[in-house]
Coordinates of C-alpha atoms in Angstrom, one line a residue:
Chain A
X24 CA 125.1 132.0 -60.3
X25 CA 123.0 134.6 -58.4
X26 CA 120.2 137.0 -60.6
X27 CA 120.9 140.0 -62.5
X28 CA 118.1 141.7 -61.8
X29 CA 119.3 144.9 -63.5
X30 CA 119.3 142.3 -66.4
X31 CA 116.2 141.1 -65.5
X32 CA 114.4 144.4 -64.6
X33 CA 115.0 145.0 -68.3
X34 CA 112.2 142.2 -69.3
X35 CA 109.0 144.3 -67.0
X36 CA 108.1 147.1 -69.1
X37 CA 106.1 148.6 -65.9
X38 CA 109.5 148.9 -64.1
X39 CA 110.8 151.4 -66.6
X40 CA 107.6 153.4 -65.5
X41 CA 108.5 156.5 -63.1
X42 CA 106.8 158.2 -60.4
X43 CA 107.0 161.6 -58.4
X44 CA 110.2 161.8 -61.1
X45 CA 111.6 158.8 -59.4
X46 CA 112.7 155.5 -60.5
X47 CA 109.8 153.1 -59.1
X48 CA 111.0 150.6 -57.0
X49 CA 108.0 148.5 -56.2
X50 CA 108.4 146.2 -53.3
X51 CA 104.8 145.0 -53.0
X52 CA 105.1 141.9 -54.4
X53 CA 103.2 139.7 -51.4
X54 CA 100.7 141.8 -53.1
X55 CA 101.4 141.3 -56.6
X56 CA 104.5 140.9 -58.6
X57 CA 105.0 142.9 -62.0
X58 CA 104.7 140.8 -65.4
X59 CA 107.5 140.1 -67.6
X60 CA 106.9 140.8 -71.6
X61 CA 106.5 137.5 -72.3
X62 CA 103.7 136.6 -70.2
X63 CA 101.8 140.0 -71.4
X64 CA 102.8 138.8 -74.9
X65 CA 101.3 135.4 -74.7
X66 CA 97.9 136.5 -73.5
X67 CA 97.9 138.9 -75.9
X68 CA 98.7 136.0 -79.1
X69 CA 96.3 133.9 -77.3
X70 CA 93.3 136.4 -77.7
X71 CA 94.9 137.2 -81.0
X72 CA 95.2 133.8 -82.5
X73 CA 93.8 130.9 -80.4
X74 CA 90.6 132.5 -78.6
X75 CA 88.1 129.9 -78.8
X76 CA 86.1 128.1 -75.9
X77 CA 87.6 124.3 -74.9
X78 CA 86.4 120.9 -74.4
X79 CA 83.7 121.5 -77.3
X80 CA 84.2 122.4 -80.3
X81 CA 85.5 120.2 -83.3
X82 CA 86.9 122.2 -85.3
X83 CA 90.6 123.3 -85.3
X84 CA 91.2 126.0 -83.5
X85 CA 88.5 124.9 -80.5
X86 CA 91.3 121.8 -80.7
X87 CA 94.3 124.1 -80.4
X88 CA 92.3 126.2 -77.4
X89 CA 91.7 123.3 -75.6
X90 CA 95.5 121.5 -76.4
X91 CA 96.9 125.0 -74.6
X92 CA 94.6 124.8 -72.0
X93 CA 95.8 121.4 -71.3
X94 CA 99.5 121.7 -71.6
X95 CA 99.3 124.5 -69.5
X96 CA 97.9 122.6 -66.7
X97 CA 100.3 119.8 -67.0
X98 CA 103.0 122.5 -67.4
X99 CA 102.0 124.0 -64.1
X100 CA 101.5 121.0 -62.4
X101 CA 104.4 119.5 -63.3
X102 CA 106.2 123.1 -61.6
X103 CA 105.1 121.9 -57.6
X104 CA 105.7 118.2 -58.3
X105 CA 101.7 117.4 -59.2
X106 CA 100.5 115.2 -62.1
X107 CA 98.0 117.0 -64.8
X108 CA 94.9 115.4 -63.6
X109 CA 95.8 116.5 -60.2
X110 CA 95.5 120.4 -60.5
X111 CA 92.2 122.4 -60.7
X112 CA 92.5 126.1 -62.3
X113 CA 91.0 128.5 -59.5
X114 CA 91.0 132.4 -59.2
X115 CA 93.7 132.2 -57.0
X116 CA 94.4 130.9 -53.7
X117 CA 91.5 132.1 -52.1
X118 CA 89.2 130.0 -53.8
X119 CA 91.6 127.1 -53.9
X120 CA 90.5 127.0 -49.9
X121 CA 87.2 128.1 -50.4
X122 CA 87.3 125.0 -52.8
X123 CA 88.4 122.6 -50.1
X124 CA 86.2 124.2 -47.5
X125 CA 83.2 123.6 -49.6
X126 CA 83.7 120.9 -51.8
X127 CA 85.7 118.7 -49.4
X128 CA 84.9 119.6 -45.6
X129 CA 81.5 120.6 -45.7
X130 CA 80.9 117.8 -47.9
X131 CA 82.5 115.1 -46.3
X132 CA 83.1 115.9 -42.4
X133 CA 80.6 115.0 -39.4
X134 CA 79.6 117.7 -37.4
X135 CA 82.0 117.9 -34.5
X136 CA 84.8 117.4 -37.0
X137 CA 87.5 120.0 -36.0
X138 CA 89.5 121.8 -38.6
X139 CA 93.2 123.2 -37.2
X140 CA 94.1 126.3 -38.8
X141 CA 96.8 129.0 -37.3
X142 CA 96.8 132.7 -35.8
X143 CA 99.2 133.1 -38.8
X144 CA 96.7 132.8 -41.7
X145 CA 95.7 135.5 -44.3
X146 CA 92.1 135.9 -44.0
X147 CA 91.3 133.8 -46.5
X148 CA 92.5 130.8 -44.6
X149 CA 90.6 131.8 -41.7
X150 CA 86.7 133.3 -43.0
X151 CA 86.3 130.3 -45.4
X152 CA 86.4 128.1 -42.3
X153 CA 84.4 130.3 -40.0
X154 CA 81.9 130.1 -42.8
X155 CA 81.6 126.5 -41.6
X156 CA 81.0 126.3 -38.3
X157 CA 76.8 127.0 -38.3
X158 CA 77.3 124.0 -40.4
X159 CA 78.4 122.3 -37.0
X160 CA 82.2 122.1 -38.3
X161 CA 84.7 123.1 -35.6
X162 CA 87.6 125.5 -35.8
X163 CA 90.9 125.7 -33.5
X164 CA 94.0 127.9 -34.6
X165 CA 97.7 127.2 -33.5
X166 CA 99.2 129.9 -31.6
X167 CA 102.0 132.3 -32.8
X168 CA 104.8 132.2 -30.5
X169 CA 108.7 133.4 -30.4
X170 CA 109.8 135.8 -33.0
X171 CA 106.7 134.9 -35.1
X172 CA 106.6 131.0 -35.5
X173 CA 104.2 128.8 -34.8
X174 CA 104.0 126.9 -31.7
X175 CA 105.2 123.2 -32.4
X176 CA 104.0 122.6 -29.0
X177 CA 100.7 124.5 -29.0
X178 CA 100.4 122.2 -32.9
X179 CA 100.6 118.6 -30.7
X180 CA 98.3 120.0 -28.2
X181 CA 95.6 121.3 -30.2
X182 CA 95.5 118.4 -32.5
X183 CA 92.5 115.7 -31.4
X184 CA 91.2 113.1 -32.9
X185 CA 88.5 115.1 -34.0
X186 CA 90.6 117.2 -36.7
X187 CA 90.2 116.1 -39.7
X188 CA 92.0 119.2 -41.8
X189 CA 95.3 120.8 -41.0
X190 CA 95.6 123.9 -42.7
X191 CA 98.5 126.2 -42.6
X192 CA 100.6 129.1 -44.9
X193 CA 103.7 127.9 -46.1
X194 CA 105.2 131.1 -45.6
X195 CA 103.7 134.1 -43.9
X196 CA 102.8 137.4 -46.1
X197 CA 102.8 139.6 -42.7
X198 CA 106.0 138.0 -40.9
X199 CA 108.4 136.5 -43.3
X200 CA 108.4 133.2 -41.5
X201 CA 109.0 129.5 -43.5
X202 CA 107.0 127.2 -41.4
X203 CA 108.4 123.8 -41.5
X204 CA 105.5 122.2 -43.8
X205 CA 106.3 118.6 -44.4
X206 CA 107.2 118.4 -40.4
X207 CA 103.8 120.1 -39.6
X208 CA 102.1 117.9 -42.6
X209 CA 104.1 114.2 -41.1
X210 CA 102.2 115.1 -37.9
X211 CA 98.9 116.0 -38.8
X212 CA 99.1 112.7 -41.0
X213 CA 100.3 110.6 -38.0
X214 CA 97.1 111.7 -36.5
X215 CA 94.9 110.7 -39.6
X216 CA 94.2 114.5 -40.5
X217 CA 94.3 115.8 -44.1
X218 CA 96.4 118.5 -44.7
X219 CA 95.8 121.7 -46.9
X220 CA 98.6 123.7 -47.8
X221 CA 98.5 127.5 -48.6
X222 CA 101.8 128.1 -51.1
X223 CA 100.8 132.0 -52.3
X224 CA 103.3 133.0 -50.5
X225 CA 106.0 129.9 -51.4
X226 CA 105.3 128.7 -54.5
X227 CA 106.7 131.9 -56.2
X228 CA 109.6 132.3 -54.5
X229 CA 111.2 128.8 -53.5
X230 CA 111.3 125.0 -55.2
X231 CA 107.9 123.3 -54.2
X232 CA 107.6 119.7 -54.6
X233 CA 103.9 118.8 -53.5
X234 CA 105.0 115.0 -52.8
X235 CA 107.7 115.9 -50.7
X236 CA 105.8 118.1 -48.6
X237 CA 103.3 116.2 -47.8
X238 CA 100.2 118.3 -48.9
X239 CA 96.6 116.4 -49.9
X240 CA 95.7 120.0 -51.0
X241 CA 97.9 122.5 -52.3
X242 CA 96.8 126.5 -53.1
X243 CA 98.2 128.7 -55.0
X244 CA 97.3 132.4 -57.2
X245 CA 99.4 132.6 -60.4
X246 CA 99.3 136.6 -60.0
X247 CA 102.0 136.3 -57.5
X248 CA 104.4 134.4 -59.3
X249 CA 104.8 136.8 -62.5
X250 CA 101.3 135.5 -64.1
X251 CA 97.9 137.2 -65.1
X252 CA 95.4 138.0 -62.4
X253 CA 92.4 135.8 -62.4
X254 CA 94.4 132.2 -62.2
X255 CA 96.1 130.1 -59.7
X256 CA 95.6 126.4 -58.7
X257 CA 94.5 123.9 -56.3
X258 CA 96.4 120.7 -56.4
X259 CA 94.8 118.1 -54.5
X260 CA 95.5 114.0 -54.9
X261 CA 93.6 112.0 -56.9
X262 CA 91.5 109.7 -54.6
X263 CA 90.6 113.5 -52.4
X264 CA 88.9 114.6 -56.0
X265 CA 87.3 111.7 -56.6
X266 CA 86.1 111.5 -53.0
X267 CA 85.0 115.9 -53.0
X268 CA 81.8 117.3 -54.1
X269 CA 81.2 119.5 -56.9
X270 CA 82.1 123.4 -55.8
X271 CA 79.6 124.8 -58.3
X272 CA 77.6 123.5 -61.3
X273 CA 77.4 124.3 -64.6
X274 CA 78.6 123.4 -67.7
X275 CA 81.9 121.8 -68.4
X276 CA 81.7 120.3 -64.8
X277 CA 78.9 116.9 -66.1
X278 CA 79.2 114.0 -67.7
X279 CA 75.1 113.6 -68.4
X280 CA 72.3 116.1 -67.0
X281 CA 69.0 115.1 -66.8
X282 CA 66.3 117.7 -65.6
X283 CA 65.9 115.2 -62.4
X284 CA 69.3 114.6 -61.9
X285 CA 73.0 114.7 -63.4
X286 CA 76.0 112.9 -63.2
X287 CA 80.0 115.1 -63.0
X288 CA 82.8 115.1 -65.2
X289 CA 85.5 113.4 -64.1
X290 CA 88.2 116.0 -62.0
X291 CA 89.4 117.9 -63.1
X292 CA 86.9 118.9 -64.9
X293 CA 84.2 118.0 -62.3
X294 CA 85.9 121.1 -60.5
X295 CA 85.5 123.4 -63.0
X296 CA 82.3 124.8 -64.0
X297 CA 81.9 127.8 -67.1
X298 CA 84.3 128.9 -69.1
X299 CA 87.9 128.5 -67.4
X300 CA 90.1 131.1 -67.9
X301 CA 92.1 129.8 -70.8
X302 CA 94.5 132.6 -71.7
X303 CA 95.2 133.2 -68.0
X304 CA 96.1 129.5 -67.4
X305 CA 98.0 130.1 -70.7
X306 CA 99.9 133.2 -69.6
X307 CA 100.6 131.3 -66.1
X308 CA 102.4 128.6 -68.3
X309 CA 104.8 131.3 -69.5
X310 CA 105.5 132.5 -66.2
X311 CA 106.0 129.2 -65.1
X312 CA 108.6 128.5 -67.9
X313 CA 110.3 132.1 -67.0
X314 CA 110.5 131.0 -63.1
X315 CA 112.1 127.4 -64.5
X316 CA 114.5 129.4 -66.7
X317 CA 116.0 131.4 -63.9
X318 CA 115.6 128.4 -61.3
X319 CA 114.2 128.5 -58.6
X320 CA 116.8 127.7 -56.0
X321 CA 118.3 130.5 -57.5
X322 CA 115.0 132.8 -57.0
X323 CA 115.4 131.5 -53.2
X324 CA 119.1 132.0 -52.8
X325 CA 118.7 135.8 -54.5
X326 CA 116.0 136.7 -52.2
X327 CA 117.3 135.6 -48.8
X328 CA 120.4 137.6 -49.6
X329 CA 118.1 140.6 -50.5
X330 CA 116.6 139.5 -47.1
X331 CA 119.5 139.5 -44.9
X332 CA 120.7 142.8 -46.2
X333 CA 117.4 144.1 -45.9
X334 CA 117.2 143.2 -42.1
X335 CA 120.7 144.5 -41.4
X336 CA 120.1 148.0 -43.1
X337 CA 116.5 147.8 -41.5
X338 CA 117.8 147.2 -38.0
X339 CA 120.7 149.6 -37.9
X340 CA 117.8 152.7 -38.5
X341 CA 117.0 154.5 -35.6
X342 CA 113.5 153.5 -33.9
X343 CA 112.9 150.9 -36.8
X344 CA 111.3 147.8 -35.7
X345 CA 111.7 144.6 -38.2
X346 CA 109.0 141.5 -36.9
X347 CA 109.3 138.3 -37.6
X348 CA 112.6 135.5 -37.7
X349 CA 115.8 137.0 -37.8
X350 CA 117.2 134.4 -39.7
X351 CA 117.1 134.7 -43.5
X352 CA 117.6 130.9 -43.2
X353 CA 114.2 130.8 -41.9
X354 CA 112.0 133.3 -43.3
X355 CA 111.2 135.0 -47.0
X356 CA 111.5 138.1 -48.7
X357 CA 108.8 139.5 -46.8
X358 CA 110.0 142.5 -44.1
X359 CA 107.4 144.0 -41.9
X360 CA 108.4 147.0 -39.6
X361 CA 107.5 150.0 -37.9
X362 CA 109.0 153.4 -37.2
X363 CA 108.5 155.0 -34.0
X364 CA 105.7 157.9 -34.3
X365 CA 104.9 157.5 -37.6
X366 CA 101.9 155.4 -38.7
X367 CA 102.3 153.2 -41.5
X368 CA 100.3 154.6 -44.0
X369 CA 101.6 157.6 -43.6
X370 CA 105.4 156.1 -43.9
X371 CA 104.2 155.0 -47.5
X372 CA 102.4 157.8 -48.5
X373 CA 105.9 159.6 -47.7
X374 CA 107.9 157.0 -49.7
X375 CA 105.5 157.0 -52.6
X376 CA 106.6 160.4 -53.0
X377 CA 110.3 158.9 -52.9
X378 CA 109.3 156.3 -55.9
X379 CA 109.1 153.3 -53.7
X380 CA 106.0 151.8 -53.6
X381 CA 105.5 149.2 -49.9
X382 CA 102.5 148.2 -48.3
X383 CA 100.8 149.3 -45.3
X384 CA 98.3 148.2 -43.0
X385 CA 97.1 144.4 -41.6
X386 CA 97.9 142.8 -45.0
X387 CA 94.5 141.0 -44.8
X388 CA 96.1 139.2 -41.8
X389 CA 94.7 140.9 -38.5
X390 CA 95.8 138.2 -35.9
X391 CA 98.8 138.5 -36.9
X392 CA 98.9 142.1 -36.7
X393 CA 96.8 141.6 -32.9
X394 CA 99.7 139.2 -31.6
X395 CA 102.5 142.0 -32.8
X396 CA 100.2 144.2 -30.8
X397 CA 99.9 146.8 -33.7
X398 CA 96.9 148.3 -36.0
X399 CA 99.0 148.2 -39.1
X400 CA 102.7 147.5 -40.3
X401 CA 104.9 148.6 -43.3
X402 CA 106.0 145.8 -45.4
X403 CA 108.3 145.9 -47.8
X404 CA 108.0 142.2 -50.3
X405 CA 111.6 141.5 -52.5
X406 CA 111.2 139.4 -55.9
X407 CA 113.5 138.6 -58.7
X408 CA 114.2 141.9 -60.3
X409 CA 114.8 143.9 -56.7
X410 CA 118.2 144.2 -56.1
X411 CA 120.5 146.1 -53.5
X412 CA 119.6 149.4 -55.0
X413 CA 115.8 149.0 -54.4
X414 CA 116.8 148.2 -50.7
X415 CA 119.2 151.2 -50.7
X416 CA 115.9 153.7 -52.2
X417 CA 114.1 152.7 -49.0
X418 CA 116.3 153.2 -46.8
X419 CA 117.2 156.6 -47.9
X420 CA 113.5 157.6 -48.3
X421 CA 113.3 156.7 -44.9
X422 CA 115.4 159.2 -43.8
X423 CA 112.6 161.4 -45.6
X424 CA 109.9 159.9 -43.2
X425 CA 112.7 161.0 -40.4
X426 CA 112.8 164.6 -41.7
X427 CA 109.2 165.1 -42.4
X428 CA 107.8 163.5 -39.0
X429 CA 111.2 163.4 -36.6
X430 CA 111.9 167.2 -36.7
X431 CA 110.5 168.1 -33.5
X432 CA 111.9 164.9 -31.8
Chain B
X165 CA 106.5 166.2 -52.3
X166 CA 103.2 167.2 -52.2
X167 CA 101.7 169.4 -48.6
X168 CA 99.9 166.7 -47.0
X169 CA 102.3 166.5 -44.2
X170 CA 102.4 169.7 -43.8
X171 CA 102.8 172.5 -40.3
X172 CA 98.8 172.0 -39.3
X173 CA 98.7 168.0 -39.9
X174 CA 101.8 167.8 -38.1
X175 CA 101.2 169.9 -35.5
X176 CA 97.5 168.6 -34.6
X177 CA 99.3 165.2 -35.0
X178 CA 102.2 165.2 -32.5
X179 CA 99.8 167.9 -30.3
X180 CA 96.5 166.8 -30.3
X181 CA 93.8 169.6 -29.5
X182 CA 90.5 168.2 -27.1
X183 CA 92.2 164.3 -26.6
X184 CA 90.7 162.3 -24.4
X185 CA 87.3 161.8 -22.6
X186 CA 84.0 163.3 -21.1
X187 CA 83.0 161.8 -18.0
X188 CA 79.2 161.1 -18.7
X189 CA 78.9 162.0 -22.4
X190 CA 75.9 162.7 -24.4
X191 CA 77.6 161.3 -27.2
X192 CA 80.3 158.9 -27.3
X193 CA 80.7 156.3 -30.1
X194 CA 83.1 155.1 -31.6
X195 CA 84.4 153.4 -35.1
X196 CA 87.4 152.3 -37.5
X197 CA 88.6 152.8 -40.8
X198 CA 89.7 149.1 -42.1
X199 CA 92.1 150.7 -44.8
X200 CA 94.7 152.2 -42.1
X201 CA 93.3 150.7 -38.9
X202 CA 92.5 153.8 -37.4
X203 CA 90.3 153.8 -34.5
X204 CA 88.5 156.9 -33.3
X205 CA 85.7 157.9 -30.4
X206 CA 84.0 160.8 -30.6
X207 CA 82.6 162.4 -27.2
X208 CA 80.2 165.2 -27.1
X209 CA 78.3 167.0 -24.4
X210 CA 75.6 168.9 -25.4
X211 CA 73.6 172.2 -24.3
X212 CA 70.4 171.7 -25.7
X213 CA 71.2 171.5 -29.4
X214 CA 74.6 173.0 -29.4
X215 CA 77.9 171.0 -28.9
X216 CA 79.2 172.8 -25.6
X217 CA 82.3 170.3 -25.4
X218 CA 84.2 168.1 -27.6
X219 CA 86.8 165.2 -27.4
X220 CA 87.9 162.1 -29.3
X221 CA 90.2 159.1 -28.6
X222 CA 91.9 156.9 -30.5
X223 CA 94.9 155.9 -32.8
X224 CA 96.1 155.8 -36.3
X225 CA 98.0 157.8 -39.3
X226 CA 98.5 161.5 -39.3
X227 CA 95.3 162.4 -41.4
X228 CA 93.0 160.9 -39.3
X229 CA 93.8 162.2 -36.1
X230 CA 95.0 165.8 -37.1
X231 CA 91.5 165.5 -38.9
X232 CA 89.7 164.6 -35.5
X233 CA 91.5 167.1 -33.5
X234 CA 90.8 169.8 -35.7
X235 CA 87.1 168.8 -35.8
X236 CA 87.0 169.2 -32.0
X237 CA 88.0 172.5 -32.1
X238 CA 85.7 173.0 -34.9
X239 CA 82.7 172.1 -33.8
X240 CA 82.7 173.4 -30.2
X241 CA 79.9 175.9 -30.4
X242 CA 78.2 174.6 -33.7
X243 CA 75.1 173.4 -33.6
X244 CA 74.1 169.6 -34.1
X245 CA 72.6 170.1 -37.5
X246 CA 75.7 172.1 -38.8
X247 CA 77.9 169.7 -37.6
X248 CA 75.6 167.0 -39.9
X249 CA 75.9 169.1 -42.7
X250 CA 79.8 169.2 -42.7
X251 CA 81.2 167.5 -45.7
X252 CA 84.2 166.4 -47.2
X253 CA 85.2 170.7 -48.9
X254 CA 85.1 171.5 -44.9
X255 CA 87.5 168.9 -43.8
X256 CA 89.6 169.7 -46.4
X257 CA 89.2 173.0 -45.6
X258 CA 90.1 172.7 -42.3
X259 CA 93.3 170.2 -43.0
X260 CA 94.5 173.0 -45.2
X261 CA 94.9 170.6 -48.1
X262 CA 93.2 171.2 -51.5
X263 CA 92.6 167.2 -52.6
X264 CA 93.1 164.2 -50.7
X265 CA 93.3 160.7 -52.7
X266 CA 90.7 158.5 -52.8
X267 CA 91.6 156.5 -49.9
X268 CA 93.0 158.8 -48.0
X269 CA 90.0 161.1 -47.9
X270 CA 88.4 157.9 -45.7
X271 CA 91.0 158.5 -43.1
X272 CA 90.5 162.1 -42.9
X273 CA 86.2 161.8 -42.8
X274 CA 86.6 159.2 -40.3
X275 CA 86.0 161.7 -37.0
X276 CA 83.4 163.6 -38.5
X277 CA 81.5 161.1 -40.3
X278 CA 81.6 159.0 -36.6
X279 CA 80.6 161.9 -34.6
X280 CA 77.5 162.7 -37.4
X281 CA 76.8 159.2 -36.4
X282 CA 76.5 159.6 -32.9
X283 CA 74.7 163.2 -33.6
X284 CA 71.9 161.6 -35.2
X285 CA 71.9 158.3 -32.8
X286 CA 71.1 161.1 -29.9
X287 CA 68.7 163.0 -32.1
X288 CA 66.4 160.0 -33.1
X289 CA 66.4 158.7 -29.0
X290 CA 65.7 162.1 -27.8
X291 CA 61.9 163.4 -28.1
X292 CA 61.6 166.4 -30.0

């Protein structure tokens, strides 16, 4: 039942790639994750046989562009529990909330509105808002607390009934940590708030069902989940389109323009100004089917196992510090940790050298990494095609980081 | 394994030369690199145009602050416009390293380019 991901390692032509003479083991994949041949294939077929630009033209192959284009969305919407209509092709989950921010707070709340974010957000859940507040929104964040959760109690309190968004990760890219999103979501609907969801981190690496979470809005980058850079999605429910603004205009995005005045598209289109990114969304549709081939209980099941050996070999190294849950129940393949003396970046300058590629720094998440009360952390990010072995090169190129910096300890 | 971690990084990494502060600086200033989250202040007293003492503060990886303590001892003695005119060949120079990658070449510039800063900060307030 679990993954081969020896097996599976076989279908990501990058992972045959070697560096310093090593095998590459890349556990960056909060970053990125690596594409399989099938999703480079597709985008390569689509440029090569169904390039064409959609919704216009009326001859064949503008019908077949546009009939991908389609299918793809109700393929990927259909993947977090959404219905076609419901699901907006963005860049990626940054503009999925910038989308939100612009096209459905800005546009629709009263000054003195409050939106509730958390000291757990990626940037990009936390600028898009301050962008907002000389606009006379306000901003409050729920506190981390614990081993790196957020504060249930801290949530009650700093909900009013003045918020009219509650937005929060769905799993943290700096800490690991699952938050409990349909319990956050059931509260911030008791108190008549919207909720925005960002699934970047969740959406690749566990079953998401939209409906059973709760979520009015939904974010999500494809790039993370095996696809091509350049796509992900917002889903949002139907009467929240109707009721949001345009987020830019252009073509594709009207129904009549007049030099005085114009009238939108119905969503999604009414979202979606310029050329989409057809063979992205096209390429995300593979990935999409890859992820529903292997299943993604299973995806979840592989990499909390990855996790909990992770942590234990993690732990049991001398002046290694792991953050975040201990419980591999509660948190995702997502390990930051520190080694005494040595900074971060150079920990993964020294296990570049070893093959193993991990990230350093505040992973775009500096209250995070001010709560740990550090500058910077190591992170090393599992997905499908890690396995044991991957786990066992960083460990032993830690011992390299020993030699190289511990030698006068 | 290529030499970047090697004897004189180490060394000026675990034993900082010139840490620390000057009590009523004419220079002090500080700044980060966003990439590694180093942090750095530079301190300088000055005898008329010549850097008579030298310290920085601060924290992050191994390049940045062997590079800072290096350029304490460095430019002790220098004058204010040779201590501008160092560039990126010097600090390598001085690191003992022959290339540095893109991004890492920010973490070792970051104590000289902040002290330039604060060089020419005193030199545009001071009257010539």
């Amino acid at each position: 039942m679990s993954l081969d991901a020896e097996r599976l390692r076989e279908d990501f032509p990058i992972l045959r790639r070697t560096f310093h003479g090593k095998r590459f083991v890349y556990l960056d994949n909060a970053a990125t994750t690596q594409k399989p041949s099938c999703v480079i294939d597709r985008l390569s077929e689509f440029y090569r046989l169904y390039n064409s630009n959609v919704h216009r033209g009326a001859y064949t192959l503008a019908e077949e562009a546009t009939d991908l284009y389609e299918k793809s969305r109700a393929n990927i919407s259909a993947f977090i529990g959404g219905k076609p209509e419901e699901l907006i092709f963005v860049r990626g989950a940054t503009e999925a909330i910038n989308m939100v921010a612009y096209s459905y707070a800005l546009a629709r709340l009263e000054k003195g509105d409050t939106i509730l974010s958390t000291e757990m957000e990626h940037h990009s859940n936390i600028v898009p808002w301050q962008l907002l507040q000389p606009h006379g929104l306000r901003l409050d964040f729920v506190k981390l607390s614990g081993k790196g959760e957020l504060s249930l109690e801290d949530f009650k309190e700093k909900i009013t009934r003045r918020t009219k968004l509650v937005t929060f990760t769905h799993a943290s890219n700096v800490l690991g940590t699952i938050n409990p999103a349909s319990e956050f979501a059931k509260i911030a609907h008791d108190n008549g708030s919207k909720v925005l969801v960002d699934g970047a981190q969740s959406v690749p690496h566990m079953p998401v069902d939209v409906r059973e979470l709760g979520a009015d809005f939904y974010a999500f980058s494809g790039h993370k989940m095996l696809g091509p850079m350049g796509i992900g999605g917002l889903y949002a429910k139907s009467d929240l389109l109707e009721e949001m603004a345009p987020f830019q205009g252009g073509g594709e995005m009207i129904k009549e323009v007049g030099l005085d005045a114009s009238t939108w598209a119905e969503p999604p289109q009414k979202f979606e100004a310029g050329t989409p990114n057809v063979a992205g969304s096209v390429g995300l549709s593979e990935a999409v089917d890859y992820l529903r081939r292997l299943d993604m209980s299973r995806v979840r099941e592989h990499e909390k196992r990855l996790s909990a050996y992770a942590l234990q070999e993690l732990e049991s190294q001398e002046g290694v510090r792991v953050f975040g849950p201990g419980d591999p129940e509660r948190r995702g393949g997502v390990i930051s940790f520190e080694v005494k003396g040595v900074h971060p970046h150079d920990l993964a300058t020294i296990l570049d050298r070893e093959g193993v590629a991990i990230r350093s720094g505040h992973h775009c998440a500096q209250p995070v990494a001010d709560w740990l009360g550090v500058s910077a952390t190591a992170r090393a990010s599992f997905y499908i095609y890690n396995d044991h072995t991957d786990i066992d090169s960083l460990i032993s190129a830690l011992g390299m980081v020993r030699k190289i910096f511990g030698r006068r300890a | 394994m290529s030499d970047i971690f090697q004897e004189t990084i180490l060394h000026h990494y675990e034993h900082p030369s010139n840490k620390g502060k000057i009590e009523n600086p004419d220079v002090k200033i500080s700044d980060t690199n966003t990439l590694c989250g180093d942090k750095v202040t530079m301190y300088a007293r000055l005898n008329g145009r010549v850097l008579e003492e030298v310290k920085f503060d601060g924290a992050g990886c191994a390049i940045s602050m062997a590079s800072a303590s290096l350029l304490t001892e460095r430019a002790k003695g220098m004058s204010i416009r040779d201590v501008i005119e160092l560039g990126q060949r010097d600090v390598l120079e001085m690191l003992g390293l022959e290339s540095l990658t893109p991004m890492r070449i920010k973490c070792a510039m970051l104590g000289v380019r902040t002290l330039q800063k604060g060089l020419i900060e005193y030199e545009s307030k001071k009257p010539v």
